Structure formats: structure tokens, C-alpha cells
Amino acid sequence: GEDVEQSLFLSVREGDSSVINCTYTDSSSTYLYWYKQEPGAGLQLLTYIFSNMDMKQDQRLTVLLNKKDKHLSLRIADTQTGDSAIYFCAESIGGYSTLTFGKGTMLLVSP
Amino acid sequence: DGGITQSPKYLFRKEGQNVTLSCEQNLNHDAMYWYRQDPGQGLRLIYYSQIVNDFQKGDIAEGYSVSREKKESFPLTVTSAQKNPTAFYLCASSLGLAGAQETQYFGPGTRLLVL
């Protein structure tokens, strides 16, 4: 079955880079997503990557995908206190519109 | 402004009572979803609908019911059969194109508390 795993917590200092990791088990994943959730709010899409890509960069965000190891990472450059939030990794499987989410990684950025 | 609205922001339920959470979208999306979020559990899919008048159970449908009479609306009823309803409930919508890049757009959530 499908399963998406993430580490639960990451703490960094302002200005450092943050790397949030995710592993998934379903090799038929078509798209992989990163969502951000601020306290008491809904989720907002940060970025996504198609499964035949290795890397995608979008301003301060870099997504790396290792399909062989089923490993996805999100790097945030020059992390700011406003980046403190919970980050969710999610996968979609070909033929379905539903997403499977990981449990989320809480990122805490200290000044 | 296009988006998804959920109401109310906070909802209190008495024991044995059914309550209904509202979700409305004006994005012209075909697919809509309900998730439950508990601390440390991530998001779990309750029900989803890919077209009007049709919906499917997700991973934790027991104790919940939905309807999809209009494209823009997907209300969720938490019935008295749901023994542990205290959670944060999130509604989402997407174009509904299976196999394509399928961004889900989320509402602000409803927090349900049992009195």
C-alpha cells in the first residue's frame, strides 16, 4: 500500500538552509507535492515535481527527487522566521486524483 | 476572489448530536475532498467527490456522511456515530483530472470540539 514518511521536526537558525526529507513507497507515483501549513490555517501548495524529473528550482525552494530510492527533499535557502510552519509531502498515483499525505514536518526557525 | 470557504471556523458539538460543516468553492473545480487532521497524524481522507451527485469513501469514512448536489458545495455531516469527532477539518478542491498534475486548493478549516 501507499505510505509517505517524514521526520517530525526540524530546527534551524535564520539565514541557514533547511532540508526537509520525505520517503514514499509507491513506485507508480506520478506527481509529488510540497504543501505548507501555518498555525490554524489550511494548506497551501509550495511546489510540485513530476516523477520523471530529478530536480526543480523555484526561487528559494529546490526540490530533489531520487526515484530509485523513493526519496524526495525540499531545500529552503536563506530560511526566514516566516518559514516556520508544518510542511507536508504528498504523492498522487497515476489514474487517481486523490493525494496521500505524510504526517508533516514542523520547521522552527529561530532568530 | 476565487477560493474555498469553510464555515464555521469553530463548531461545538454536544454528545449525540449531528453537526454539518460547510464547504463552498468558486474555482469551478469538479473534485472536492474532506480531510481530518489530528495532532501528529497528518491529513486523513474522509470522503471525496469527483463529480456532482457522486462521492466515494476515503480512509476514515465511518461516522461521517456527505452530499454533492451542486458543483460548488460539498457539506460534511459528523454524525453521532463518530465517537471521537474532535479534530481540525479541512476541505479541498481540484480540477479532478486523474493522472494529471492535480493541485488541491484548501479552505481555512473548521475546528470541531465536543462539549
GROMACS .gro file of N, CA, C and O in nm, chain B:
model
  460
  112ASP      N    1  -1.286   3.730  -0.567
  112ASP     CA    2  -1.172   3.641  -0.540
  112ASP      C    3  -1.213   3.496  -0.549
  112ASP      O    4  -1.317   3.457  -0.494
  113GLY      N    5  -1.135   3.414  -0.621
  113GLY     CA    6  -1.165   3.273  -0.626
  113GLY      C    7  -1.105   3.203  -0.507
  113GLY      O    8  -0.998   3.239  -0.460
  114GLY      N    9  -1.175   3.099  -0.457
  114GLY     CA   10  -1.120   3.027  -0.345
  114GLY      C   11  -1.220   2.932  -0.283
  114GLY      O   12  -1.326   2.905  -0.339
  115ILE      N   13  -1.181   2.881  -0.167
  115ILE     CA   14  -1.264   2.786  -0.093
  115ILE      C   15  -1.296   2.846   0.042
  115ILE      O   16  -1.206   2.895   0.111
  116THR      N   17  -1.421   2.842   0.079
  116THR     CA   18  -1.461   2.891   0.210
  116THR      C   19  -1.517   2.777   0.292
  116THR      O   20  -1.586   2.689   0.239
  117GLN      N   21  -1.486   2.780   0.420
  117GLN     CA   22  -1.540   2.682   0.513
  117GLN      C   23  -1.603   2.758   0.629
  117GLN      O   24  -1.550   2.859   0.675
  118SER      N   25  -1.716   2.707   0.674
  118SER     CA   26  -1.780   2.770   0.790
  118SER      C   27  -1.847   2.662   0.873
  118SER      O   28  -1.888   2.558   0.822
  119PRO      N   29  -1.856   2.686   1.005
  119PRO     CA   30  -1.794   2.797   1.077
  119PRO      C   31  -1.645   2.771   1.101
  119PRO      O   32  -1.596   2.663   1.070
  120LYS      N   33  -1.575   2.865   1.159
  120LYS     CA   34  -1.434   2.846   1.191
  120LYS      C   35  -1.420   2.753   1.312
  120LYS      O   36  -1.329   2.671   1.318
  121TYR      N   37  -1.512   2.770   1.409
  121TYR     CA   38  -1.518   2.683   1.526
  121TYR      C   39  -1.660   2.629   1.540
  121TYR      O   40  -1.757   2.701   1.514
  122LEU      N   41  -1.670   2.503   1.581
  122LEU     CA   42  -1.801   2.441   1.596
  122LEU      C   43  -1.799   2.352   1.719
  122LEU      O   44  -1.702   2.278   1.740
  123PHE      N   45  -1.906   2.362   1.798
  123PHE     CA   46  -1.914   2.282   1.919
  123PHE      C   47  -2.027   2.181   1.904
  123PHE      O   48  -2.135   2.215   1.856
  124ARG      N   49  -1.999   2.060   1.943
  124ARG     CA   50  -2.099   1.954   1.929
  124ARG      C   51  -2.127   1.894   2.066
  124ARG      O   52  -2.035   1.866   2.144
  125LYS      N   53  -2.255   1.874   2.093
  125LYS     CA   54  -2.293   1.804   2.216
  125LYS      C   55  -2.297   1.654   2.186
  125LYS      O   56  -2.312   1.613   2.072
  126GLU      N   57  -2.286   1.575   2.289
  126GLU     CA   58  -2.292   1.430   2.275
  126GLU      C   59  -2.421   1.391   2.205
  126GLU      O   60  -2.529   1.443   2.238
  127GLY      N   61  -2.414   1.300   2.107
  127GLY     CA   62  -2.533   1.250   2.041
  127GLY      C   63  -2.589   1.340   1.933
  127GLY      O   64  -2.694   1.313   1.876
  128GLN      N   65  -2.520   1.448   1.903
  128GLN     CA   66  -2.572   1.547   1.808
  128GLN      C   67  -2.502   1.532   1.674
  128GLN      O   68  -2.381   1.505   1.669
  129ASN      N   69  -2.577   1.550   1.566
  129ASN     CA   70  -2.516   1.560   1.433
  129ASN      C   71  -2.483   1.707   1.406
  129ASN      O   72  -2.561   1.796   1.441
  130VAL      N   73  -2.371   1.731   1.342
  130VAL     CA   74  -2.337   1.867   1.301
  130VAL      C   75  -2.290   1.864   1.156
  130VAL      O   76  -2.233   1.765   1.110
  131THR      N   77  -2.313   1.974   1.085
  131THR     CA   78  -2.275   1.982   0.944
  131THR      C   79  -2.176   2.096   0.922
  131THR      O   80  -2.199   2.209   0.966
  132LEU      N   81  -2.067   2.062   0.854
  132LEU     CA   82  -1.963   2.158   0.820
  132LEU      C   83  -1.981   2.197   0.673
  132LEU      O   84  -1.999   2.111   0.586
  133SER      N   85  -1.972   2.325   0.649
  133SER     CA   86  -1.995   2.377   0.515
  133SER      C   87  -1.864   2.394   0.439
  133SER      O   88  -1.761   2.433   0.497
  134CYS      N   89  -1.866   2.365   0.309
  134CYS     CA   90  -1.753   2.390   0.221
  134CYS      C   91  -1.805   2.436   0.086
  134CYS      O   92  -1.888   2.367   0.024
  135GLU      N   93  -1.761   2.554   0.043
  135GLU     CA   94  -1.804   2.611  -0.085
  135GLU      C   95  -1.682   2.654  -0.164
  135GLU      O   96  -1.588   2.709  -0.107
  136GLN      N   97  -1.683   2.629  -0.296
  136GLN     CA   98  -1.573   2.675  -0.380
  136GLN      C   99  -1.628   2.743  -0.505
  136GLN      O  100  -1.732   2.702  -0.558
  137ASN      N  101  -1.557   2.846  -0.550
  137ASN     CA  102  -1.595   2.915  -0.674
  137ASN      C  103  -1.485   2.906  -0.778
  137ASN      O  104  -1.467   2.998  -0.859
  138LEU      N  105  -1.409   2.796  -0.772
  138LEU     CA  106  -1.299   2.773  -0.864
  138LEU      C  107  -1.342   2.692  -0.985
  138LEU      O  108  -1.259   2.659  -1.070
  139ASN      N  109  -1.469   2.654  -0.990
  139ASN     CA  110  -1.522   2.570  -1.097
  139ASN      C  111  -1.453   2.433  -1.102
  139ASN      O  112  -1.436   2.374  -1.211
  140HIS      N  113  -1.412   2.384  -0.987
  140HIS     CA  114  -1.346   2.254  -0.978
  140HIS      C  115  -1.448   2.142  -0.973
  140HIS      O  116  -1.553   2.154  -0.909
  141ASP      N  117  -1.415   2.032  -1.039
  141ASP     CA  118  -1.504   1.915  -1.035
  141ASP      C  119  -1.487   1.833  -0.907
  141ASP      O  120  -1.582   1.777  -0.856
  142ALA      N  121  -1.364   1.823  -0.858
  142ALA     CA  122  -1.336   1.734  -0.745
  142ALA      C  123  -1.330   1.811  -0.613
  142ALA      O  124  -1.277   1.923  -0.607
  143MET      N  125  -1.385   1.751  -0.509
  143MET     CA  126  -1.378   1.809  -0.375
  143MET      C  127  -1.347   1.699  -0.275
  143MET      O  128  -1.381   1.582  -0.297
  144TYR      N  129  -1.285   1.739  -0.164
  144TYR     CA  130  -1.232   1.643  -0.066
  144TYR      C  131  -1.258   1.694   0.074
  144TYR      O  132  -1.254   1.815   0.100
  145TRP      N  133  -1.273   1.599   0.168
  145TRP     CA  134  -1.274   1.631   0.310
  145TRP      C  135  -1.164   1.551   0.379
  145TRP      O  136  -1.153   1.429   0.361
  146TYR      N  137  -1.084   1.624   0.461
  146TYR     CA  138  -0.978   1.563   0.539
  146TYR      C  139  -1.001   1.592   0.687
  146TYR      O  140  -1.055   1.697   0.723
  147ARG      N  141  -0.951   1.502   0.767
  147ARG     CA  142  -0.945   1.524   0.911
  147ARG      C  143  -0.800   1.533   0.950
  147ARG      O  144  -0.716   1.452   0.904
  148GLN      N  145  -0.767   1.632   1.036
  148GLN     CA  146  -0.629   1.647   1.083
  148GLN      C  147  -0.627   1.640   1.235
  148GLN      O  148  -0.694   1.719   1.302
  149ASP      N  149  -0.550   1.546   1.287
  149ASP     CA  150  -0.526   1.535   1.430
  149ASP      C  151  -0.378   1.561   1.455
  149ASP      O  152  -0.295   1.533   1.369
  150PRO      N  153  -0.343   1.610   1.572
  150PRO     CA  154  -0.201   1.639   1.600
  150PRO      C  155  -0.113   1.517   1.578
  150PRO      O  156  -0.143   1.409   1.628
  151GLY      N  157  -0.008   1.534   1.500
  151GLY     CA  158   0.086   1.425   1.475
  151GLY      C  159   0.037   1.319   1.379
  151GLY      O  160   0.107   1.221   1.354
  152GLN      N  161  -0.085   1.336   1.325
  152GLN     CA  162  -0.141   1.234   1.236
  152GLN      C  163  -0.141   1.276   1.091
  152GLN      O  164  -0.178   1.198   1.005
  153GLY      N  165  -0.108   1.397   1.060
  153GLY     CA  166  -0.118   1.441   0.922
  153GLY      C  167  -0.263   1.451   0.878
  153GLY      O  168  -0.353   1.466   0.961
  154LEU      N  169  -0.287   1.442   0.748
  154LEU     CA  170  -0.422   1.453   0.693
  154LEU      C  171  -0.472   1.315   0.655
  154LEU      O  172  -0.402   1.239   0.588
  155ARG      N  173  -0.594   1.284   0.696
  155ARG     CA  174  -0.656   1.158   0.657
  155ARG      C  175  -0.783   1.187   0.580
  155ARG      O  176  -0.865   1.268   0.621
  156LEU      N  177  -0.801   1.119   0.468
  156LEU     CA  178  -0.911   1.144   0.376
  156LEU      C  179  -1.040   1.081   0.428
  156LEU      O  180  -1.044   0.960   0.456
  157ILE      N  181  -1.145   1.162   0.439
  157ILE     CA  182  -1.273   1.113   0.488
  157ILE      C  183  -1.362   1.072   0.370
  157ILE      O  184  -1.408   0.958   0.362
  158TYR      N  185  -1.391   1.164   0.282
  158TYR     CA  186  -1.472   1.141   0.162
  158TYR      C  187  -1.417   1.229   0.050
  158TYR      O  188  -1.356   1.332   0.076
  159TYR      N  189  -1.443   1.188  -0.073
  159TYR     CA  190  -1.414   1.273  -0.186
  159TYR      C  191  -1.520   1.255  -0.294
  159TYR      O  192  -1.588   1.153  -0.298
  160SER      N  193  -1.528   1.356  -0.377
  160SER     CA  194  -1.628   1.356  -0.484
  160SER      C  195  -1.559   1.407  -0.610
  160SER      O  196  -1.496   1.511  -0.609
  161GLN      N  197  -1.573   1.333  -0.718
  161GLN     CA  198  -1.508   1.374  -0.842
  161GLN      C  199  -1.606   1.438  -0.940
  161GLN      O  200  -1.564   1.494  -1.042
  162ILE      N  201  -1.736   1.429  -0.907
  162ILE     CA  202  -1.836   1.489  -0.994
  162ILE      C  203  -1.963   1.505  -0.914
  162ILE      O  204  -1.984   1.435  -0.813
  163VAL      N  205  -2.050   1.594  -0.958
  163VAL     CA  206  -2.176   1.617  -0.888
  163VAL      C  207  -2.256   1.487  -0.879
  163VAL      O  208  -2.255   1.405  -0.971
  164ASN      N  209  -2.323   1.470  -0.764
  164ASN     CA  210  -2.409   1.353  -0.737
  164ASN      C  211  -2.332   1.222  -0.727
  164ASN      O  212  -2.393   1.114  -0.738
  165ASP      N  213  -2.202   1.230  -0.703
  165ASP     CA  214  -2.122   1.108  -0.685
  165ASP      C  215  -2.014   1.137  -0.583
  165ASP      O  216  -1.954   1.244  -0.583
  166PHE      N  217  -1.989   1.040  -0.493
  166PHE     CA  218  -1.881   1.055  -0.395
  166PHE      C  219  -1.835   0.917  -0.351
  166PHE      O  220  -1.907   0.818  -0.367
  167GLN      N  221  -1.712   0.913  -0.300
  167GLN     CA  222  -1.652   0.786  -0.257
  167GLN      C  223  -1.598   0.800  -0.116
  167GLN      O  224  -1.555   0.909  -0.075
  168LYS      N  225  -1.597   0.689  -0.045
  168LYS     CA  226  -1.538   0.687   0.089
  168LYS      C  227  -1.387   0.696   0.079
  168LYS      O  228  -1.325   0.636  -0.009
  169GLY      N  229  -1.330   0.768   0.176
  169GLY     CA  230  -1.186   0.770   0.190
  169GLY      C  231  -1.143   0.668   0.293
  169GLY      O  232  -1.208   0.566   0.313
  170ASP      N  233  -1.033   0.698   0.363
  170ASP     CA  234  -0.976   0.602   0.456
  170ASP      C  235  -1.050   0.593   0.590
  170ASP      O  236  -1.042   0.492   0.658
  171ILE      N  237  -1.121   0.700   0.627
  171ILE     CA  238  -1.184   0.704   0.761
  171ILE      C  239  -1.328   0.755   0.751
  171ILE      O  240  -1.367   0.846   0.822
  172ALA      N  241  -1.411   0.696   0.666
  172ALA     CA  242  -1.547   0.746   0.640
  172ALA      C  243  -1.648   0.713   0.750
  172ALA      O  244  -1.753   0.777   0.757
  173GLU      N  245  -1.618   0.619   0.836
  173GLU     CA  246  -1.717   0.576   0.935
  173GLU      C  247  -1.754   0.689   1.030
  173GLU      O  248  -1.667   0.755   1.086
  174GLY      N  249  -1.885   0.713   1.044
  174GLY     CA  250  -1.934   0.818   1.132
  174GLY      C  251  -1.951   0.951   1.063
  174GLY      O  252  -1.987   1.050   1.126
  175TYR      N  253  -1.926   0.955   0.933
  175TYR     CA  254  -1.940   1.077   0.854
  175TYR      C  255  -2.032   1.051   0.734
  175TYR      O  256  -2.045   0.938   0.688
  176SER      N  257  -2.096   1.158   0.685
  176SER     CA  258  -2.172   1.149   0.561
  176SER      C  259  -2.154   1.278   0.482
  176SER      O  260  -2.122   1.383   0.539
  177VAL      N  261  -2.171   1.270   0.350
  177VAL     CA  262  -2.155   1.386   0.263
  177VAL      C  263  -2.266   1.386   0.158
  177VAL      O  264  -2.337   1.287   0.140
  178SER      N  265  -2.278   1.499   0.090
  178SER     CA  266  -2.365   1.509  -0.026
  178SER      C  267  -2.297   1.600  -0.128
  178SER      O  268  -2.211   1.681  -0.092
  179ARG      N  269  -2.332   1.583  -0.255
  179ARG     CA  270  -2.275   1.671  -0.358
  179ARG      C  271  -2.385   1.699  -0.460
  179ARG      O  272  -2.387   1.650  -0.572
  180GLU      N  273  -2.475   1.785  -0.418
  180GLU     CA  274  -2.589   1.821  -0.503
  180GLU      C  275  -2.555   1.932  -0.600
  180GLU      O  276  -2.619   1.948  -0.704
  181LYS      N  277  -2.455   2.012  -0.565
  181LYS     CA  278  -2.411   2.122  -0.652
  181LYS      C  279  -2.260   2.114  -0.669
  181LYS      O  280  -2.190   2.072  -0.577
  182LYS      N  281  -2.211   2.160  -0.781
  182LYS     CA  282  -2.068   2.154  -0.809
  182LYS      C  283  -1.988   2.231  -0.706
  182LYS      O  284  -1.878   2.190  -0.667
  183GLU      N  285  -2.041   2.344  -0.660
  183GLU     CA  286  -1.963   2.431  -0.574
  183GLU      C  287  -1.972   2.397  -0.426
  183GLU      O  288  -1.905   2.460  -0.345
  184SER      N  289  -2.052   2.299  -0.388
  184SER     CA  290  -2.077   2.274  -0.246
  184SER      C  291  -2.058   2.127  -0.210
  184SER      O  292  -2.105   2.038  -0.283
  185PHE      N  293  -1.993   2.102  -0.095
  185PHE     CA  294  -1.966   1.963  -0.053
  185PHE      C  295  -1.974   1.959   0.100
  185PHE      O  296  -1.872   1.950   0.169
  186PRO      N  297  -2.093   1.964   0.158
  186PRO     CA  298  -2.104   1.964   0.304
  186PRO      C  299  -2.074   1.829   0.366
  186PRO      O  300  -2.104   1.725   0.309
  187LEU      N  301  -2.015   1.834   0.484
  187LEU     CA  302  -1.980   1.714   0.561
  187LEU      C  303  -2.062   1.711   0.689
  187LEU      O  304  -2.062   1.809   0.764
  188THR      N  305  -2.131   1.601   0.714
  188THR     CA  306  -2.204   1.583   0.840
  188THR      C  307  -2.127   1.486   0.929
  188THR      O  308  -2.093   1.375   0.886
  189VAL      N  309  -2.100   1.532   1.050
  189VAL     CA  310  -2.038   1.447   1.151
  189VAL      C  311  -2.152   1.391   1.234
  189VAL      O  312  -2.223   1.465   1.303
  190THR      N  313  -2.176   1.262   1.225
  190THR     CA  314  -2.291   1.203   1.292
  190THR      C  315  -2.256   1.162   1.435
  190THR      O  316  -2.138   1.158   1.474
  191SER      N  317  -2.359   1.127   1.510
  191SER     CA  318  -2.338   1.083   1.649
  191SER      C  319  -2.263   0.950   1.654
  191SER      O  320  -2.211   0.912   1.759
  192ALA      N  321  -2.254   0.881   1.540
  192ALA     CA  322  -2.179   0.754   1.536
  192ALA      C  323  -2.028   0.776   1.538
  192ALA      O  324  -1.953   0.682   1.566
  193GLN      N  325  -1.984   0.899   1.514
  193GLN     CA  326  -1.842   0.931   1.519
  193GLN      C  327  -1.807   0.959   1.665
  193GLN      O  328  -1.842   1.064   1.720
  194LYS      N  329  -1.738   0.866   1.727
  194LYS     CA  330  -1.718   0.871   1.873
  194LYS      C  331  -1.606   0.966   1.915
  194LYS      O  332  -1.599   1.005   2.031
  195ASN      N  333  -1.520   1.002   1.826
  195ASN     CA  334  -1.410   1.091   1.860
  195ASN      C  335  -1.399   1.201   1.755
  195ASN      O  336  -1.303   1.204   1.677
  196PRO      N  337  -1.495   1.293   1.750
  196PRO     CA  338  -1.500   1.389   1.641
  196PRO      C  339  -1.411   1.511   1.658
  196PRO      O  340  -1.395   1.588   1.564
  197THR      N  341  -1.354   1.530   1.775
  197THR     CA  342  -1.271   1.650   1.799
  197THR      C  343  -1.150   1.647   1.708
  197THR      O  344  -1.066   1.557   1.717
  198ALA      N  345  -1.142   1.744   1.617
  198ALA     CA  346  -1.033   1.748   1.519
  198ALA      C  347  -1.045   1.878   1.440
  198ALA      O  348  -1.140   1.954   1.455
  199PHE      N  349  -0.947   1.899   1.352
  199PHE     CA  350  -0.947   2.010   1.257
  199PHE      C  351  -0.987   1.951   1.122
  199PHE      O  352  -0.923   1.855   1.076
  200TYR      N  353  -1.092   2.006   1.061
  200TYR     CA  354  -1.144   1.951   0.936
  200TYR      C  355  -1.111   2.044   0.821
  200TYR      O  356  -1.141   2.164   0.825
  201LEU      N  357  -1.052   1.987   0.718
  201LEU     CA  358  -1.009   2.065   0.601
  201LEU      C  359  -1.081   2.017   0.477
  201LEU      O  360  -1.089   1.897   0.451
  202CYS      N  361  -1.130   2.112   0.401
  202CYS     CA  362  -1.194   2.086   0.273
  202CYS      C  363  -1.098   2.130   0.163
  202CYS      O  364  -1.023   2.228   0.180
  203ALA      N  365  -1.097   2.059   0.052
  203ALA     CA  366  -1.011   2.095  -0.060
  203ALA      C  367  -1.085   2.071  -0.190
  203ALA      O  368  -1.184   1.997  -0.194
  204SER      N  369  -1.035   2.131  -0.297
  204SER     CA  370  -1.091   2.105  -0.429
  204SER      C  371  -0.979   2.101  -0.531
  204SER      O  372  -0.869   2.153  -0.507
  205SER      N  373  -1.007   2.036  -0.644
  205SER     CA  374  -0.910   2.030  -0.753
  205SER      C  375  -0.984   2.013  -0.884
  205SER      O  376  -1.105   1.987  -0.885
  206LEU      N  377  -0.912   2.024  -0.994
  206LEU     CA  378  -0.976   2.011  -1.124
  206LEU      C  379  -1.038   1.873  -1.141
  206LEU      O  380  -1.138   1.857  -1.210
  207GLY      N  381  -0.976   1.770  -1.084
  207GLY     CA  382  -1.031   1.635  -1.095
  207GLY      C  383  -0.983   1.561  -1.217
  207GLY      O  384  -1.051   1.471  -1.267
  208LEU      N  385  -0.862   1.594  -1.265
  208LEU     CA  386  -0.808   1.527  -1.384
  208LEU      C  387  -0.715   1.416  -1.337
  208LEU      O  388  -0.599   1.438  -1.309
  209ALA      N  389  -0.767   1.296  -1.325
  209ALA     CA  390  -0.688   1.183  -1.277
  209ALA      C  391  -0.569   1.160  -1.367
  209ALA      O  392  -0.580   1.162  -1.490
  210GLY      N  393  -0.452   1.142  -1.304
  210GLY     CA  394  -0.330   1.117  -1.380
  210GLY      C  395  -0.257   1.243  -1.421
  210GLY      O  396  -0.143   1.236  -1.466
  211ALA      N  397  -0.321   1.358  -1.405
  211ALA     CA  398  -0.256   1.484  -1.442
  211ALA      C  399  -0.205   1.553  -1.316
  211ALA      O  400  -0.227   1.507  -1.204
  212GLN      N  401  -0.133   1.662  -1.334
  212GLN     CA  402  -0.088   1.741  -1.221
  212GLN      C  403  -0.210   1.798  -1.152
  212GLN      O  404  -0.288   1.870  -1.213
  213GLU      N  405  -0.229   1.762  -1.027
  213GLU     CA  406  -0.357   1.781  -0.962
  213GLU      C  407  -0.341   1.857  -0.832
  213GLU      O  408  -0.346   1.799  -0.723
  214THR      N  409  -0.317   1.987  -0.842
  214THR     CA  410  -0.305   2.068  -0.721
  214THR      C  411  -0.438   2.073  -0.648
  214THR      O  412  -0.542   2.101  -0.708
  215GLN      N  413  -0.434   2.046  -0.520
  215GLN     CA  414  -0.552   2.062  -0.436
  215GLN      C  415  -0.543   2.196  -0.365
  215GLN      O  416  -0.438   2.230  -0.309
  216TYR      N  417  -0.653   2.271  -0.368
  216TYR     CA  418  -0.660   2.400  -0.301
  216TYR      C  419  -0.743   2.382  -0.175
  216TYR      O  420  -0.852   2.326  -0.180
  217PHE      N  421  -0.691   2.433  -0.064
  217PHE     CA  422  -0.753   2.408   0.066
  217PHE      C  423  -0.827   2.529   0.119
  217PHE      O  424  -0.786   2.644   0.097
  218GLY      N  425  -0.934   2.500   0.194
  218GLY     CA  426  -1.002   2.602   0.270
  218GLY      C  427  -0.928   2.629   0.401
  218GLY      O  428  -0.830   2.562   0.432
  219PRO      N  429  -0.977   2.725   0.481
  219PRO     CA  430  -0.909   2.763   0.606
  219PRO      C  431  -0.934   2.666   0.721
  219PRO      O  432  -0.870   2.677   0.825
  220GLY      N  433  -1.028   2.573   0.705
  220GLY     CA  434  -1.052   2.472   0.808
  220GLY      C  435  -1.161   2.508   0.908
  220GLY      O  436  -1.193   2.626   0.928
  221THR      N  437  -1.219   2.404   0.967
  221THR     CA  438  -1.315   2.418   1.077
  221THR      C  439  -1.266   2.333   1.193
  221THR      O  440  -1.236   2.215   1.175
  222ARG      N  441  -1.259   2.394   1.311
  222ARG     CA  442  -1.217   2.318   1.429
  222ARG      C  443  -1.343   2.275   1.504
  222ARG      O  444  -1.423   2.360   1.546
  223LEU      N  445  -1.361   2.145   1.519
  223LEU     CA  446  -1.478   2.088   1.586
  223LEU      C  447  -1.439   2.042   1.725
  223LEU      O  448  -1.340   1.970   1.742
  224LEU      N  449  -1.517   2.085   1.823
  224LEU     CA  450  -1.490   2.049   1.962
  224LEU      C  451  -1.617   1.987   2.021
  224LEU      O  452  -1.728   2.032   1.993
  225VAL      N  453  -1.599   1.885   2.102
  225VAL     CA  454  -1.711   1.818   2.166
  225VAL      C  455  -1.727   1.869   2.307
  225VAL      O  456  -1.630   1.873   2.383
  226LEU      N  457  -1.850   1.910   2.341
  226LEU     CA  458  -1.876   1.960   2.477
  226LEU      C  459  -1.908   1.844   2.570
  226LEU      O  460  -1.969   1.745   2.529
   0.00000   0.00000   0.00000
